Short mmCIF file of C-alpha atoms in Angstrom, two decimals:
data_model
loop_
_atom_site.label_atom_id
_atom_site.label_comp_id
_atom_site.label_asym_id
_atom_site.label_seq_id
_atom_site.Cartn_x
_atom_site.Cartn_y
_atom_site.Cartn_z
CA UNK A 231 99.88 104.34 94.90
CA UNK A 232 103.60 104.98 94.69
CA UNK A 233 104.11 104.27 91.12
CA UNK A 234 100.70 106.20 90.32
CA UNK A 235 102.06 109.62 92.08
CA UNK A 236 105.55 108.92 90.15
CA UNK A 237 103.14 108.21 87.18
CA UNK A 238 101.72 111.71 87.66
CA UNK A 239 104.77 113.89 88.20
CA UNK A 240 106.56 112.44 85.48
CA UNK A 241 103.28 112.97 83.06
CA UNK A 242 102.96 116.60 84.20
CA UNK A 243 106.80 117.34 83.42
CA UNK A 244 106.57 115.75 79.88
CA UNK A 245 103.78 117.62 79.51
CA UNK A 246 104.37 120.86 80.45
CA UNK A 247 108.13 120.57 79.54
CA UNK A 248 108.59 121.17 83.38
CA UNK A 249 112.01 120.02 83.83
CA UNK A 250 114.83 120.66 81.03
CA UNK A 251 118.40 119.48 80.61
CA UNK A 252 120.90 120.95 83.06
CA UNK A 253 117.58 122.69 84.67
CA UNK A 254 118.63 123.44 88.20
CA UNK A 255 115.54 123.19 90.40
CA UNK A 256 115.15 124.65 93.72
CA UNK A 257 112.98 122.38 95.55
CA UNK A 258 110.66 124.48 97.94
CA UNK A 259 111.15 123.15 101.34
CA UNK A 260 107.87 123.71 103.92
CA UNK A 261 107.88 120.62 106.03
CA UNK A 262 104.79 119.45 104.78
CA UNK A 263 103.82 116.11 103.69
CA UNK A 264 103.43 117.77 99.83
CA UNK A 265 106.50 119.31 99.63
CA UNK A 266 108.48 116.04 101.08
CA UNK A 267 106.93 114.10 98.18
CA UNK A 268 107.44 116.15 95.61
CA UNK A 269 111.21 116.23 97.00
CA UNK A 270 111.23 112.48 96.84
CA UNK A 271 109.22 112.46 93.15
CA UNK A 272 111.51 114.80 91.68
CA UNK A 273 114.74 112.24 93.07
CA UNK A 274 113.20 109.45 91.53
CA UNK A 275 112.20 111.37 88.72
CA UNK A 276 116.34 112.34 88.83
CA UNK A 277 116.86 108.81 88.63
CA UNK A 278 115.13 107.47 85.68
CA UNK A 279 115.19 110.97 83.53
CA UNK A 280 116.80 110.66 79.85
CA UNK A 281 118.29 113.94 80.70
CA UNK A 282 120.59 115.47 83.29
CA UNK A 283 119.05 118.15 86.48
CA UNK A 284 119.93 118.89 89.09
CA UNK A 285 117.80 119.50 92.69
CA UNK A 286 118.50 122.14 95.35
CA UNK A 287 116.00 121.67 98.65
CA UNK A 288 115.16 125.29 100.05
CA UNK A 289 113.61 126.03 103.40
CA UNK A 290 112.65 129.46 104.36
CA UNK A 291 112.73 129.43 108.14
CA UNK A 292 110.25 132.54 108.62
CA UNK A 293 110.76 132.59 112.57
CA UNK A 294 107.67 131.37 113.63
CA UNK A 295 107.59 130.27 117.86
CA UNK A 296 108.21 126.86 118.13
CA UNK A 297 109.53 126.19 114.87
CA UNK A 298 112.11 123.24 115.21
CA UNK A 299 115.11 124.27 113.09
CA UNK A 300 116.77 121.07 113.54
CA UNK A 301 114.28 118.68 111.28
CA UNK A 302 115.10 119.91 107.57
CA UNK A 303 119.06 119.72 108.51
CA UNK A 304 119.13 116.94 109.72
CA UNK A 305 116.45 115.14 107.32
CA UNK A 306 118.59 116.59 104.39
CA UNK A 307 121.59 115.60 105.81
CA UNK A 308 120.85 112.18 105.91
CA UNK A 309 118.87 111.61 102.74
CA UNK A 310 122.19 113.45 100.78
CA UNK A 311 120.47 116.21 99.19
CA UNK A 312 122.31 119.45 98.33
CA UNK A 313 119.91 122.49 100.83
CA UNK A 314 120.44 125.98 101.96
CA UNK A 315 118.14 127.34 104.44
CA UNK A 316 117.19 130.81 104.71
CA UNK A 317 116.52 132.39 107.26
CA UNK A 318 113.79 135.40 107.25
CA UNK A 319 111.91 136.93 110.20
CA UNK A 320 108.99 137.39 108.15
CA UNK A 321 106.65 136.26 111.47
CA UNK A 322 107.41 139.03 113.16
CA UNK A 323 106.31 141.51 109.83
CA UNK A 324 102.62 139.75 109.45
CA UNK A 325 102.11 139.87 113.10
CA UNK A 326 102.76 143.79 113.21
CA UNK A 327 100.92 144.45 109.55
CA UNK A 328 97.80 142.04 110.15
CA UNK A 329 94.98 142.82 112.24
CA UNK A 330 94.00 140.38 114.61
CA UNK A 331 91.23 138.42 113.17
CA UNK A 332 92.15 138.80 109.84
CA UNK A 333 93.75 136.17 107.78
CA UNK A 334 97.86 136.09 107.32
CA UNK A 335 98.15 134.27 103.88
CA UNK A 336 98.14 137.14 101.75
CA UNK A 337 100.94 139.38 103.58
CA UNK A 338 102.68 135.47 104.49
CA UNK A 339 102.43 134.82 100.87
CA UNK A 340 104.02 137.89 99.36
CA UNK A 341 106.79 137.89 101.54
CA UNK A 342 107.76 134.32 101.12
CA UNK A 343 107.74 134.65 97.59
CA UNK A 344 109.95 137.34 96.99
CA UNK A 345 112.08 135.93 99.29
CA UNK A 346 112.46 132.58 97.28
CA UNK A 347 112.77 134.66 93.41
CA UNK A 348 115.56 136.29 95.21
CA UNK A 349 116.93 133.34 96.89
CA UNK A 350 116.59 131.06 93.58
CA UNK A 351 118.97 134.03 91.71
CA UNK A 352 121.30 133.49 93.98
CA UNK A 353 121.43 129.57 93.40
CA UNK A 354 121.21 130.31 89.96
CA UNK A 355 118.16 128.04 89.82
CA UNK A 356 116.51 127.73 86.48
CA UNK A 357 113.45 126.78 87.84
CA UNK A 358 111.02 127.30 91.32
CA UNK A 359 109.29 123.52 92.42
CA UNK A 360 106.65 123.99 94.27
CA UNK A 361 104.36 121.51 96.11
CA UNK A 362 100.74 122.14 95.23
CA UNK A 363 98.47 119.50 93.89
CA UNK A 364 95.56 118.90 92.08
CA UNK A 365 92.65 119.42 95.42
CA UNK A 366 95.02 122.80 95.48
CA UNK A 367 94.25 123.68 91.96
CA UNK A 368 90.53 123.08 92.49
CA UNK A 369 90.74 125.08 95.80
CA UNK A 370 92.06 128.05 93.80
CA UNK A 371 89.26 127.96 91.15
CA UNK A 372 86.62 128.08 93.26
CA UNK A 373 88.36 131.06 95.86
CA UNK A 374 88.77 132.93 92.48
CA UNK A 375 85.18 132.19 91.09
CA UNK A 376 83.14 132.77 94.88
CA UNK A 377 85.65 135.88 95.83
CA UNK A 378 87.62 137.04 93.26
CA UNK A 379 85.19 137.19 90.15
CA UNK A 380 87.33 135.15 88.25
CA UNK A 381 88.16 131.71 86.63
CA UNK A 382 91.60 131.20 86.99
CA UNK A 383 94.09 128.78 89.10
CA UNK A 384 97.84 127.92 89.63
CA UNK A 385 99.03 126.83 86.74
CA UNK A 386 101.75 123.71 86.45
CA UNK A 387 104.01 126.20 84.64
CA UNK A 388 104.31 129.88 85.59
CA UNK A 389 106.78 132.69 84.22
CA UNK A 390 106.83 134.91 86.52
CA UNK A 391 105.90 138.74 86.53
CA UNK A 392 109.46 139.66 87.22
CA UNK A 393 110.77 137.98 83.67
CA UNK A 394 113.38 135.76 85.60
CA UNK A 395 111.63 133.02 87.31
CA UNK A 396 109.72 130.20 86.25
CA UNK A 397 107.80 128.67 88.47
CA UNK A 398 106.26 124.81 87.73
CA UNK A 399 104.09 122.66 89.89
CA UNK A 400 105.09 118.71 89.08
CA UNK A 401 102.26 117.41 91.87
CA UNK A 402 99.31 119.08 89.50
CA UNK A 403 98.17 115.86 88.40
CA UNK A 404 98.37 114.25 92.15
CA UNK A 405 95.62 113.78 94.36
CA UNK A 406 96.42 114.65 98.18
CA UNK A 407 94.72 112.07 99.52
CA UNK A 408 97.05 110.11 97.45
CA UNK A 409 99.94 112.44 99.04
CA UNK A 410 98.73 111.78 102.05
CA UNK A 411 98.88 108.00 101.81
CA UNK A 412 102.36 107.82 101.07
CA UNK A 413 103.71 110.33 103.21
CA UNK A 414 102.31 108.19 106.14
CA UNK A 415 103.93 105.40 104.57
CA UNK A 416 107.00 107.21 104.41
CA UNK A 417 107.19 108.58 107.51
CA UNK A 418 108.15 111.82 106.96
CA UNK A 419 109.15 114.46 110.17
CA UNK A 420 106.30 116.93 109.52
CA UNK A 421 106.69 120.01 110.71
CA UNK A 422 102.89 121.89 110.62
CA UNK A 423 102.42 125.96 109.94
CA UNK A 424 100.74 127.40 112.98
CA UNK A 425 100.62 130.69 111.81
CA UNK A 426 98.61 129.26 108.43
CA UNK A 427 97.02 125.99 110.24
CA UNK A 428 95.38 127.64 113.04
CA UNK A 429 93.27 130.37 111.55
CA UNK A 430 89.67 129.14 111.78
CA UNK A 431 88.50 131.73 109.33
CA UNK A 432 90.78 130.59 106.66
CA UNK A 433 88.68 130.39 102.85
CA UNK A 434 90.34 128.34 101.37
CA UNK A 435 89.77 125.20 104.38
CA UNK A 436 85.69 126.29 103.50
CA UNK A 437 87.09 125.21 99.95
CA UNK A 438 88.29 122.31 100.54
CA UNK A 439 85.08 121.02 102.98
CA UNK A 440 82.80 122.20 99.72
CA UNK A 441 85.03 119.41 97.77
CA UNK A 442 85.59 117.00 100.37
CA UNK A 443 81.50 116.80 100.78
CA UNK A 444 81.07 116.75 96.99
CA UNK A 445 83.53 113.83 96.46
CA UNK A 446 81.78 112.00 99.12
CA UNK A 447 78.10 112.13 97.56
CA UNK A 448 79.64 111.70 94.06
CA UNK A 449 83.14 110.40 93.69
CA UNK A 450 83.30 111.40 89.80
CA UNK A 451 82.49 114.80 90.19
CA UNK A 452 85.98 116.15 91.24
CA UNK A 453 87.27 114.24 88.74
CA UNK A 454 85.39 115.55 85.91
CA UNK A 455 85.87 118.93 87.77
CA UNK A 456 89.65 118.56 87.30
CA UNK A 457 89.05 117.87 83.60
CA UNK A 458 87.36 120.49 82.63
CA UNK A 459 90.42 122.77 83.99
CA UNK A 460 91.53 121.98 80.17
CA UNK A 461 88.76 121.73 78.34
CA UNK A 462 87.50 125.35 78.14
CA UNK A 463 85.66 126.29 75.56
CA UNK A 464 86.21 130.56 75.02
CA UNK A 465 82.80 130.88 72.53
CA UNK A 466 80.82 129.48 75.32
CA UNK A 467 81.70 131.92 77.90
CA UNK A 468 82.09 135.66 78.58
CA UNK A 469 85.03 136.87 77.92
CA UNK A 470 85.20 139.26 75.32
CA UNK A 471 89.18 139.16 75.45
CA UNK A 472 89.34 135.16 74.76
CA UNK A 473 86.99 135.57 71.91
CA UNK A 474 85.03 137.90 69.39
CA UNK A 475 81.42 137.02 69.24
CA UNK A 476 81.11 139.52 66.82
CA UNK A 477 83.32 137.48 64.46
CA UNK A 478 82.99 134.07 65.78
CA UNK A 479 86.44 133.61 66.33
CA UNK A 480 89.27 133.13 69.11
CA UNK A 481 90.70 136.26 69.94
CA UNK A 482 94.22 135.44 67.92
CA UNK A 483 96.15 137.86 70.33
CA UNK A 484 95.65 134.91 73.43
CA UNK A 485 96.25 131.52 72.35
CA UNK A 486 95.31 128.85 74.62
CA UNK A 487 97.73 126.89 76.20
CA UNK A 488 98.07 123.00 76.52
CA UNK A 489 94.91 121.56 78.09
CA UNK A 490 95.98 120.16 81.77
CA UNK A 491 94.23 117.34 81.38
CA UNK A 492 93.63 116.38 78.01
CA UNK A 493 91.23 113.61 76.39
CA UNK A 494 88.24 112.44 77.91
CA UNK A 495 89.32 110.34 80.91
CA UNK A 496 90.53 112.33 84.26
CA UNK A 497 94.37 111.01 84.00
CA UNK A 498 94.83 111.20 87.89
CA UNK A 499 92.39 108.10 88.24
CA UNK A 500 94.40 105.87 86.00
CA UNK A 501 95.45 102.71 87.72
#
């Protein structure tokens, strides 16, 4: 399982030139069992890499009750990675701005990631590393296709709308229960989000129950689900700005990227 998640990250660097020489990539920090894998990925990754990088570990310490400020420092500390933690009361903002009942992840969202573009400036970090994986990916597509009218999800690479930042995604190609597996086997100090966590009414956990109880009656359906995130085929759907009907031709203007997962086999279940 270990060398099948290092496996993955290294495939979705190479292809998605994630990673660069001299790239220096912040490391986003939560305290989650994703993000302290991808940490430990991206070291070993650091290790074995024909080229030089270097890591920075961000944490953005958004004030929440309870939150133990100790853990990262001292975890950091002791593994020898190179951290900064930042410290934002952004709990206090969502608390005043949301209404009670409603969800916080939009506002929480925002906020934390202006906070990190401005923070990564400041490190002068080349690139953003963030820890979502492939269950997150299908998550996304289907919030976007049930409530946003959309088909869209996070991409492994993203420039962002500001023109500075790049944000990549190494774990796209990891499974969490896979994440899971070895973070237990790791041991890792997790520190859990109870201002995300504990909303009952959150759509994205209604997501990930839909998939969970699909995988379960057929175990090659989120696979093949996960495929087809690069295998789209623009003359066989709607939209008119992928491709003219009228001419029977891609729309030159938007080129489709690399496939995520190319060929005809689901990479993530390779042994």
């Amino acid at each position: 399982m270990t060398k099948r998640l290092q496996r993955q990250c290294g495939r979705a660097v190479t292809d998605f030139n994630l990673i660069e020489a001299n790239d220096r990539i912040m490391v986003c920090l939560s305290g989650g069992k994703d993000s302290y894998a991808m940490l430990d990925l991206l070291l070993h990754l650091q290790r074995v890499a024909p080229i030089d990088f270097s890591l920075v570990a961000v944490n953005l310490d958004q004030k929440q009750p309870g939150f133990p400020q100790h853990v990262l420092p001292d975890y950091l500390d002791a593994l020898g990675v190179e951290y900064r933690i930042v410290e934002e009361d952004t709990y206090s903002v969502v608390m005043d701005k949301v209404p009670e009942g409603k969800t916080t992840c939009g506002l929480c969202s925002r906020l934390r990631r202006g906070i990190l573009y401005r923070v990564a400036d400041e490190l002068g970090a080349t690139k953003i590393a963030l820890g979502h994986h492939a269950d997150d990916l299908l998550e996304t597509l289907l919030l976007n296709m049930f409530h946003g009218g959309s088909i869209k999800t996070m991409p492994p690479k993203l420039h962002a709308d500001n023109g500075n930042n790049v944000v990549i995604r190494p774990l796209a190609y990891c499974r969490e229960t896979d994440l899971q597996a070895f973070s237990d086997i790791k041991g890792y100090p997790i520190i859990p989000c109870n201002l995300c966590g504990s909303q009952p009414n959150l759509q994205r956990q209604a997501m990930k129950q839909l998939l969970t109880t699909w995988e379960a009656e057929d175990p090659s359906r989120i696979a093949s689900m996960l495929t087809s995130l690069g295998n789209v085929t623009p003359s066989h759907m709607l939209d008119k700005n992928l491709y003219d009907f009228d001419s029977n031709q891609r729309v030159s203007s938007t080129p489709l990227s690399t496939p995520l997962f190319a060929g005809n086999e689901f990479p993530l279940l390779r042994m």
